JSON list of C-alpha atoms and ligand atoms in Angstrom, two decimals:
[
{"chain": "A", "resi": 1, "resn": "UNK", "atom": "CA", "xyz": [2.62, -79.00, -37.04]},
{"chain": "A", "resi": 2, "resn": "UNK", "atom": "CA", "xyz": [2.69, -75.41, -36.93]},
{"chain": "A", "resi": 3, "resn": "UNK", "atom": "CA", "xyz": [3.54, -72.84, -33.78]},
{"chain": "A", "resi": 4, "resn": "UNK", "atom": "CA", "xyz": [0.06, -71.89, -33.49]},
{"chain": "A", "resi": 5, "resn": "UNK", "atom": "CA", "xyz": [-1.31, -75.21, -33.56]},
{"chain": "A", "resi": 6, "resn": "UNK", "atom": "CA", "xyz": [0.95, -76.41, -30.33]},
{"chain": "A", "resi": 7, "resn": "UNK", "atom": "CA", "xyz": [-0.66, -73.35, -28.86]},
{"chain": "A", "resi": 8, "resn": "UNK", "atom": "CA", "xyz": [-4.11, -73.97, -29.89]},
{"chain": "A", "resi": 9, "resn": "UNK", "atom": "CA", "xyz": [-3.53, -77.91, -28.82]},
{"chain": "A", "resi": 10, "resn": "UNK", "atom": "CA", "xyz": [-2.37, -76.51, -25.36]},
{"chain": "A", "resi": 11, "resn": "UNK", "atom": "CA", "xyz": [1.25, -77.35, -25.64]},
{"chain": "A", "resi": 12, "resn": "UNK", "atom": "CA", "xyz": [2.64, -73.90, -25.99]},
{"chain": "A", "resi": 13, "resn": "UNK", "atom": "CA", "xyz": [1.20, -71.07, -23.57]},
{"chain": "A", "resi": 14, "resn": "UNK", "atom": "CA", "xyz": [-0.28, -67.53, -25.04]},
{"chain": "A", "resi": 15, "resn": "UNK", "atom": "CA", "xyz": [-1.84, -64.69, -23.71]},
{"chain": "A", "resi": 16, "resn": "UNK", "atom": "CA", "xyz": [-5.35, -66.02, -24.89]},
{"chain": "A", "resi": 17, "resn": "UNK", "atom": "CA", "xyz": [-8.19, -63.11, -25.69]},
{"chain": "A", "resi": 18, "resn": "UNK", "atom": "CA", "xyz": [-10.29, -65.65, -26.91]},
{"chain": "A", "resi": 19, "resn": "UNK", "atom": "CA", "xyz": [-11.39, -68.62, -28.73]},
{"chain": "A", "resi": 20, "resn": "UNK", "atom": "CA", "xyz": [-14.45, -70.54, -30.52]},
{"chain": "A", "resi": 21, "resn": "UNK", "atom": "CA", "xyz": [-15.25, -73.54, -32.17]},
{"chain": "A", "resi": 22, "resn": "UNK", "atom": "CA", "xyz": [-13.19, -72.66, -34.92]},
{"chain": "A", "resi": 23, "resn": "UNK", "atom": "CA", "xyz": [-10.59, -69.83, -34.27]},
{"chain": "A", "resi": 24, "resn": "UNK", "atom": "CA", "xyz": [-8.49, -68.20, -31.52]},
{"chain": "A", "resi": 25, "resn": "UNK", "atom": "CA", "xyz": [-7.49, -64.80, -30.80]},
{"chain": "A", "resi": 26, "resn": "UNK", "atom": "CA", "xyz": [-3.99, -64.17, -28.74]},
{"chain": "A", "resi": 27, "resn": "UNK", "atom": "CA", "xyz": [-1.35, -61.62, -28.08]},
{"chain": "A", "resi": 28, "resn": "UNK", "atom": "CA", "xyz": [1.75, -61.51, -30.71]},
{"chain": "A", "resi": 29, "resn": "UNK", "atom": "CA", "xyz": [4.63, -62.59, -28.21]},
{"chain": "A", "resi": 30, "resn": "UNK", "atom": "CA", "xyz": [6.76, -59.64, -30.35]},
{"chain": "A", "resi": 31, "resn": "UNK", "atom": "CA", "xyz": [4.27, -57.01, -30.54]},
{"chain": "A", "resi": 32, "resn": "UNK", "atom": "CA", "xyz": [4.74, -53.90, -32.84]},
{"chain": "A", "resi": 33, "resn": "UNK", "atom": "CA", "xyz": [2.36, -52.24, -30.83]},
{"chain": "A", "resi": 34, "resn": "UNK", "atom": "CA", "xyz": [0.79, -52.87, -27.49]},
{"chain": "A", "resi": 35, "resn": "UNK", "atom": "CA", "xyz": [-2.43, -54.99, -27.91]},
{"chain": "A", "resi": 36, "resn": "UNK", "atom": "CA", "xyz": [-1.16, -56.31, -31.15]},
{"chain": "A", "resi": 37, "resn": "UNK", "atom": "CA", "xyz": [-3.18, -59.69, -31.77]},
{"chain": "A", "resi": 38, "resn": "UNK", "atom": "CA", "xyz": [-3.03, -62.34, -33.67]},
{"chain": "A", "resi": 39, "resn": "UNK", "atom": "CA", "xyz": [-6.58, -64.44, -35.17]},
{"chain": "A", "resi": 40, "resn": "UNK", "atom": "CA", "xyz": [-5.91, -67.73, -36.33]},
{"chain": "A", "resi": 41, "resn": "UNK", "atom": "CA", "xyz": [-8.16, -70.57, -37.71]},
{"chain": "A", "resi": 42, "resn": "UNK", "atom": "CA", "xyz": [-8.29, -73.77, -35.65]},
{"chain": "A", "resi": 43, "resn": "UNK", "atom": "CA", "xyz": [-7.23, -75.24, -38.97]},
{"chain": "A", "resi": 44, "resn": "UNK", "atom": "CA", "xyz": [-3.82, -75.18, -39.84]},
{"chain": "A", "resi": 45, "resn": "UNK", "atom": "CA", "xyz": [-4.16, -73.83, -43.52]},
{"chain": "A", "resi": 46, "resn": "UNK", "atom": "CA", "xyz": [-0.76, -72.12, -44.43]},
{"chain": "A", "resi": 47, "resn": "UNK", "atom": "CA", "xyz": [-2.31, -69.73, -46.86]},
{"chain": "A", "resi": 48, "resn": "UNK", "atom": "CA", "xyz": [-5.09, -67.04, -46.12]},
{"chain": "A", "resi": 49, "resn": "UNK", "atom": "CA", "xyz": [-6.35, -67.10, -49.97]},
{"chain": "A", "resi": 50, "resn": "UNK", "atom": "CA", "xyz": [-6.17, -71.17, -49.98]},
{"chain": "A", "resi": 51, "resn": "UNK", "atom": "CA", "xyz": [-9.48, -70.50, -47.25]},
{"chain": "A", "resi": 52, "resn": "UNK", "atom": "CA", "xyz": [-12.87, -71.34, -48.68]},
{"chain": "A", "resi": 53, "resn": "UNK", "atom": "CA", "xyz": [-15.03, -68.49, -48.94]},
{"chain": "A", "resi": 54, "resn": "UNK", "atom": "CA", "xyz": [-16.99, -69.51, -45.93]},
{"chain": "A", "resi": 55, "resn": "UNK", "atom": "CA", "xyz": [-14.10, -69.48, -43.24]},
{"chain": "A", "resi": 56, "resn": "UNK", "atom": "CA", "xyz": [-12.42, -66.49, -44.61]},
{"chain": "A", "resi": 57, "resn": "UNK", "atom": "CA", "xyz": [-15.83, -64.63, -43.85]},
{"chain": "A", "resi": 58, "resn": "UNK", "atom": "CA", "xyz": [-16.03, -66.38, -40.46]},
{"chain": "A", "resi": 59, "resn": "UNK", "atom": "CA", "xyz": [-11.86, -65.42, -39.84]},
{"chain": "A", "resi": 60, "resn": "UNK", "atom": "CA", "xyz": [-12.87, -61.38, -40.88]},
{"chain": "A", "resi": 61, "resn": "UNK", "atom": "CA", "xyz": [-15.79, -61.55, -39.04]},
{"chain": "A", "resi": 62, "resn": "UNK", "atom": "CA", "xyz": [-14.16, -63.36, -35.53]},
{"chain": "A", "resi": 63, "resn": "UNK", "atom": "CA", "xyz": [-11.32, -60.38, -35.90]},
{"chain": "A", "resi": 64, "resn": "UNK", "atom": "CA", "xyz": [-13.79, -57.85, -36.37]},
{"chain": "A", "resi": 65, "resn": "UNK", "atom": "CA", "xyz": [-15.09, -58.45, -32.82]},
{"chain": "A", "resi": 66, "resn": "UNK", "atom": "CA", "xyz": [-11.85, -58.70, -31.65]},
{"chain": "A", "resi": 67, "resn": "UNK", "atom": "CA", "xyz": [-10.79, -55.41, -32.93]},
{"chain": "A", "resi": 68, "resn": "UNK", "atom": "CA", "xyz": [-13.92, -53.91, -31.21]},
{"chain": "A", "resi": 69, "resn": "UNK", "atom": "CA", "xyz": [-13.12, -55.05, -28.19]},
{"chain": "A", "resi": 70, "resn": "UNK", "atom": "CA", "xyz": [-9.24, -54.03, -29.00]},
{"chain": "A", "resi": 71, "resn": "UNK", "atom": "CA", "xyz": [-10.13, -50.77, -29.61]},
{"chain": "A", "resi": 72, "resn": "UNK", "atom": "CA", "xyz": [-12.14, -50.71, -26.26]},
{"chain": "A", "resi": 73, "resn": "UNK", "atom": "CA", "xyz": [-9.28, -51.23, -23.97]},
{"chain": "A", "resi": 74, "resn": "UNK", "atom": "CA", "xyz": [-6.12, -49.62, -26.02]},
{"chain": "A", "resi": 75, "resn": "UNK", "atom": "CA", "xyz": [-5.49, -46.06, -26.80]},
{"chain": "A", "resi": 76, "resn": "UNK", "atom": "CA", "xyz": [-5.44, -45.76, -30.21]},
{"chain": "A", "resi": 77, "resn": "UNK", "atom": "CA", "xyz": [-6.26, -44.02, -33.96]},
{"chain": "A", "resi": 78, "resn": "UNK", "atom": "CA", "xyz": [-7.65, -47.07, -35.51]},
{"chain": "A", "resi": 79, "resn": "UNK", "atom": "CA", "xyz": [-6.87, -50.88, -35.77]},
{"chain": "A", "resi": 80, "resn": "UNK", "atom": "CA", "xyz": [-4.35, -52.04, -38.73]},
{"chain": "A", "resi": 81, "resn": "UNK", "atom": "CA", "xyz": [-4.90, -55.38, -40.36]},
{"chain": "A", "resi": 82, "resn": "UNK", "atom": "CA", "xyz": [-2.18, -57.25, -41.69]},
{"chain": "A", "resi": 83, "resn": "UNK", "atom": "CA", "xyz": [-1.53, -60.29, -43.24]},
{"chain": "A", "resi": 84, "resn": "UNK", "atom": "CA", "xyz": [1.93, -61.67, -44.03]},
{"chain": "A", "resi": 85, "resn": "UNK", "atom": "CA", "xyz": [2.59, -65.45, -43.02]},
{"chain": "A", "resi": 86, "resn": "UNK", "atom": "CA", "xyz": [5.98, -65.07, -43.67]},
{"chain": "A", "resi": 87, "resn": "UNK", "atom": "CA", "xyz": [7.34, -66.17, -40.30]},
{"chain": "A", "resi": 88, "resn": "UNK", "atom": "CA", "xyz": [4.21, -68.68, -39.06]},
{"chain": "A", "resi": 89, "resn": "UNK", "atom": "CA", "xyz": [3.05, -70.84, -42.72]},
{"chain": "A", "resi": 90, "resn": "UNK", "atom": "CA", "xyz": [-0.73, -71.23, -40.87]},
{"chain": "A", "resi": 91, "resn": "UNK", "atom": "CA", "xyz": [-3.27, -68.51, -41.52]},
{"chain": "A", "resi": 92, "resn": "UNK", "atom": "CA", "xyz": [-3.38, -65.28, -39.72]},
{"chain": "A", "resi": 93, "resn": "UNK", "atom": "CA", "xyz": [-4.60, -61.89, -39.50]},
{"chain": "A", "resi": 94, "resn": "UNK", "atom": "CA", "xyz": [-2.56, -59.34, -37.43]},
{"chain": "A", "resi": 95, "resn": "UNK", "atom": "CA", "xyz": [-4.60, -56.38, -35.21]},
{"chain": "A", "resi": 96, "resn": "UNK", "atom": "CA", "xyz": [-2.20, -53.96, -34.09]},
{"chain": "A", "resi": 97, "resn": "UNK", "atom": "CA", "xyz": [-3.77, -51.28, -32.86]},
{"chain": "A", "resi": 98, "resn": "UNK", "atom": "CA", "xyz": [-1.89, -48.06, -34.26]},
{"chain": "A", "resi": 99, "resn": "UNK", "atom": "CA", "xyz": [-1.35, -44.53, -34.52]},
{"chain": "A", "resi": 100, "resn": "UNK", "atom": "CA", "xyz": [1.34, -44.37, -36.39]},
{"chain": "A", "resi": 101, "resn": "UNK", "atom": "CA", "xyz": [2.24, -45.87, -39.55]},
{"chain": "A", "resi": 102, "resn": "UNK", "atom": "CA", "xyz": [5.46, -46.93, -38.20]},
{"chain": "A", "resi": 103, "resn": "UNK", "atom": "CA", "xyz": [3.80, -49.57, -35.81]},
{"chain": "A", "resi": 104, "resn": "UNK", "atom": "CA", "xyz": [2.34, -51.52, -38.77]},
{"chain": "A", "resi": 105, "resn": "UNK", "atom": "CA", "xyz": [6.30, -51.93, -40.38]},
{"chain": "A", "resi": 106, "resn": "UNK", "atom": "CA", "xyz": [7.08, -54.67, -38.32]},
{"chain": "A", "resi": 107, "resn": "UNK", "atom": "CA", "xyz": [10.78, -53.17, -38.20]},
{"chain": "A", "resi": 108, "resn": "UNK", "atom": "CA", "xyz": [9.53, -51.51, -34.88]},
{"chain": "A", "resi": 109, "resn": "UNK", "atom": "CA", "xyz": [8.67, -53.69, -31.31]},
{"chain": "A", "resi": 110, "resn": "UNK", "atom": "CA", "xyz": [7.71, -53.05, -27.72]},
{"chain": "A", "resi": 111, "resn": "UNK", "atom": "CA", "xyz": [9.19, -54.71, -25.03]},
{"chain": "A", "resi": 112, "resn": "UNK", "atom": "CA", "xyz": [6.31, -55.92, -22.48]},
{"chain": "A", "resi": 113, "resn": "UNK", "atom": "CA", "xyz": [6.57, -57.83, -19.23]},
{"chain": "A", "resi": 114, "resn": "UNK", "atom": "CA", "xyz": [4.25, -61.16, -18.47]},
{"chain": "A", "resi": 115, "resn": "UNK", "atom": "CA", "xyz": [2.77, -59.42, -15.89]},
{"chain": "A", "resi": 116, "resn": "UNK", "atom": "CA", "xyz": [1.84, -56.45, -18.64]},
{"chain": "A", "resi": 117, "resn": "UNK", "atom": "CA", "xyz": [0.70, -59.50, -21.12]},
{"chain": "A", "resi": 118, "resn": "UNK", "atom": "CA", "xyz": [-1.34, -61.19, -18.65]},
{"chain": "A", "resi": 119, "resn": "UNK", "atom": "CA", "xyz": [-3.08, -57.48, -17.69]},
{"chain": "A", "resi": 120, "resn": "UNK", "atom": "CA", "xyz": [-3.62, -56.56, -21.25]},
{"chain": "A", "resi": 121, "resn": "UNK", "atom": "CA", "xyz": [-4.99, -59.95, -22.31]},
{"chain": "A", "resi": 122, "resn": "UNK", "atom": "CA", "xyz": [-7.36, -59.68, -19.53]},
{"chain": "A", "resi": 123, "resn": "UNK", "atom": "CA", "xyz": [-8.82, -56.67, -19.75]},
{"chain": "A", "resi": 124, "resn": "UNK", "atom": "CA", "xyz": [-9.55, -57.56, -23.73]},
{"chain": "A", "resi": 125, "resn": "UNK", "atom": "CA", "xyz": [-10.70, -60.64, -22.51]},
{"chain": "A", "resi": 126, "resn": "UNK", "atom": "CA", "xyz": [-13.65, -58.80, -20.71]},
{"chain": "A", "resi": 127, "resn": "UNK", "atom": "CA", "xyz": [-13.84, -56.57, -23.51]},
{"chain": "A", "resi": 128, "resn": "UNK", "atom": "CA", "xyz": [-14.63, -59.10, -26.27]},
{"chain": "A", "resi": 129, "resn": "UNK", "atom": "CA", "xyz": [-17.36, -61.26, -23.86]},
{"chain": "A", "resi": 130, "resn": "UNK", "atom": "CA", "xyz": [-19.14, -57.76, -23.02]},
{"chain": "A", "resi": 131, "resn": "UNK", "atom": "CA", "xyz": [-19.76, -57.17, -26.37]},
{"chain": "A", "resi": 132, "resn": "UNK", "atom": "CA", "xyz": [-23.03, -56.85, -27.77]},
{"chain": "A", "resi": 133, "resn": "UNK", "atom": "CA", "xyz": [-23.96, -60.04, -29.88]},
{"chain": "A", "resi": 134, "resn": "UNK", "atom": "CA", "xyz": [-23.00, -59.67, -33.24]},
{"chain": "A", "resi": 135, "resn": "UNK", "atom": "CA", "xyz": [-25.27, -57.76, -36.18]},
{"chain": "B", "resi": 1, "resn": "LIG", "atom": "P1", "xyz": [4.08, -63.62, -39.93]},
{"chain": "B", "resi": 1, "resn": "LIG", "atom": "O1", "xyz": [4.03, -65.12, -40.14]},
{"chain": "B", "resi": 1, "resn": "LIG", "atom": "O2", "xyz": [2.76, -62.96, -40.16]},
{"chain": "B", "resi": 1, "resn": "LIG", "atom": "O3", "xyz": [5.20, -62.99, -40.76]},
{"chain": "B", "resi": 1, "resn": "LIG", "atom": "O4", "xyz": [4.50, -63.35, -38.44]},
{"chain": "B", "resi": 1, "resn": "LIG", "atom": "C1", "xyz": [4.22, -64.25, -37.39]},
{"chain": "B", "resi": 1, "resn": "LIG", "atom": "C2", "xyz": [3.90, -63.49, -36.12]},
{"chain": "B", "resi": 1, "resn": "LIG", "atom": "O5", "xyz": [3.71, -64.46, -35.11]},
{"chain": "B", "resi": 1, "resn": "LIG", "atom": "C3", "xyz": [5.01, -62.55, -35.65]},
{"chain": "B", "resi": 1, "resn": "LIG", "atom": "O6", "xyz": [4.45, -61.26, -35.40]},
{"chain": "B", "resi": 1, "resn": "LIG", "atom": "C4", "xyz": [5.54, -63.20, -34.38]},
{"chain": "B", "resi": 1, "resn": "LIG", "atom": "O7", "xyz": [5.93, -62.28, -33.39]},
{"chain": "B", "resi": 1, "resn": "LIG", "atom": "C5", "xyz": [4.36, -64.04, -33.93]},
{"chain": "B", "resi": 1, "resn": "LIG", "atom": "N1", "xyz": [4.76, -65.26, -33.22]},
{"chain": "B", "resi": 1, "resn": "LIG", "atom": "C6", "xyz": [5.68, -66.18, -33.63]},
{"chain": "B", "resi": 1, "resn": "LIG", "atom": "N2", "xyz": [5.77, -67.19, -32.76]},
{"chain": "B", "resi": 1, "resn": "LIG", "atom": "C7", "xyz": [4.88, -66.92, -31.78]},
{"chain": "B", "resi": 1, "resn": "LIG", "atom": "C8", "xyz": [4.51, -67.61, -30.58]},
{"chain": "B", "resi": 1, "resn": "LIG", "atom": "O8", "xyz": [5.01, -68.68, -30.24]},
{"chain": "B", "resi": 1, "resn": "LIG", "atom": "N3", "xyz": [3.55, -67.03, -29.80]},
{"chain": "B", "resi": 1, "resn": "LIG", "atom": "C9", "xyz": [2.95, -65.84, -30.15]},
{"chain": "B", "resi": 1, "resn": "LIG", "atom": "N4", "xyz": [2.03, -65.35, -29.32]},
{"chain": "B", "resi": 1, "resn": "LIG", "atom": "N5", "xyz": [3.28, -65.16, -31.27]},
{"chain": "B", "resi": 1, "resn": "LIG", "atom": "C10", "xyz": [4.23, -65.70, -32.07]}
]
């Protein structure tokens, strides 16, 4: 069983954002950049490209709304998408929100507190349910 699926089972805590029938949006415990966020498919499928067509739609679409409501909340020049999956083997798409290309190396981290976590989370939280419903 995967990291992500103790969280998503409720076993491991995480600075949720959000979550759906079928995916879940939380803070990166190491981010590269404050607000970096992680999307991940309630199913634990190691590989992004072993998705069916359908659910890697549904994935791009779920962390497009997220992004939005990233973008929202942190200062920013744009939201960088990343995939690796070298680390965690089940499926999921990095946010980071950026402006620099340095913050999307993974070679550079910020250091923030639970308190900062829980504040941040939060306020994307609110972010992401104000959002108008998707077109
Ligand atoms: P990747 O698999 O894409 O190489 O990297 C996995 C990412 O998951 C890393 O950015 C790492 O900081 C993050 N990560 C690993 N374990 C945990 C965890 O237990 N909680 C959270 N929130 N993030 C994690």
């Amino acid at each position: 069983m995967s990291i992500f699926t103790k969280i998503i089972n409720g076993e491991i805590p995480c600075y949720k954002i959000c979550e759906d029938k079928d995916f879940i949006a939380f803070l990166d415990i190491n981010p590269n950049a404050k607000g970096h966020t992680l999307c991940v498919p309630k199913e634990e499928i190691s590989y992004i490209f072993d998705m069916d067509d359908a659910q890697y739609l549904k994935l791009m679409q779920f962390s497009k709304r997220v992004a939005l409501a990233l973008q929202q909340v942190v200062p920013c020049k744009r939201i960088g998408v990343a995939v690796v999956g070298l680390e965690v083997p089940h499926t999921h798409v990095h946010l980071i929100p950026i402006s620099e290309m340095s913050e999307m190396t993974f070679q550079q981290k910020v250091q923030m507190t639970d308190e900062e976590f829980k504040e941040l989370a939060a306020k994307v939280h609110q972010a992401f349910i104000a959002l108008p419903s998707a077109n």
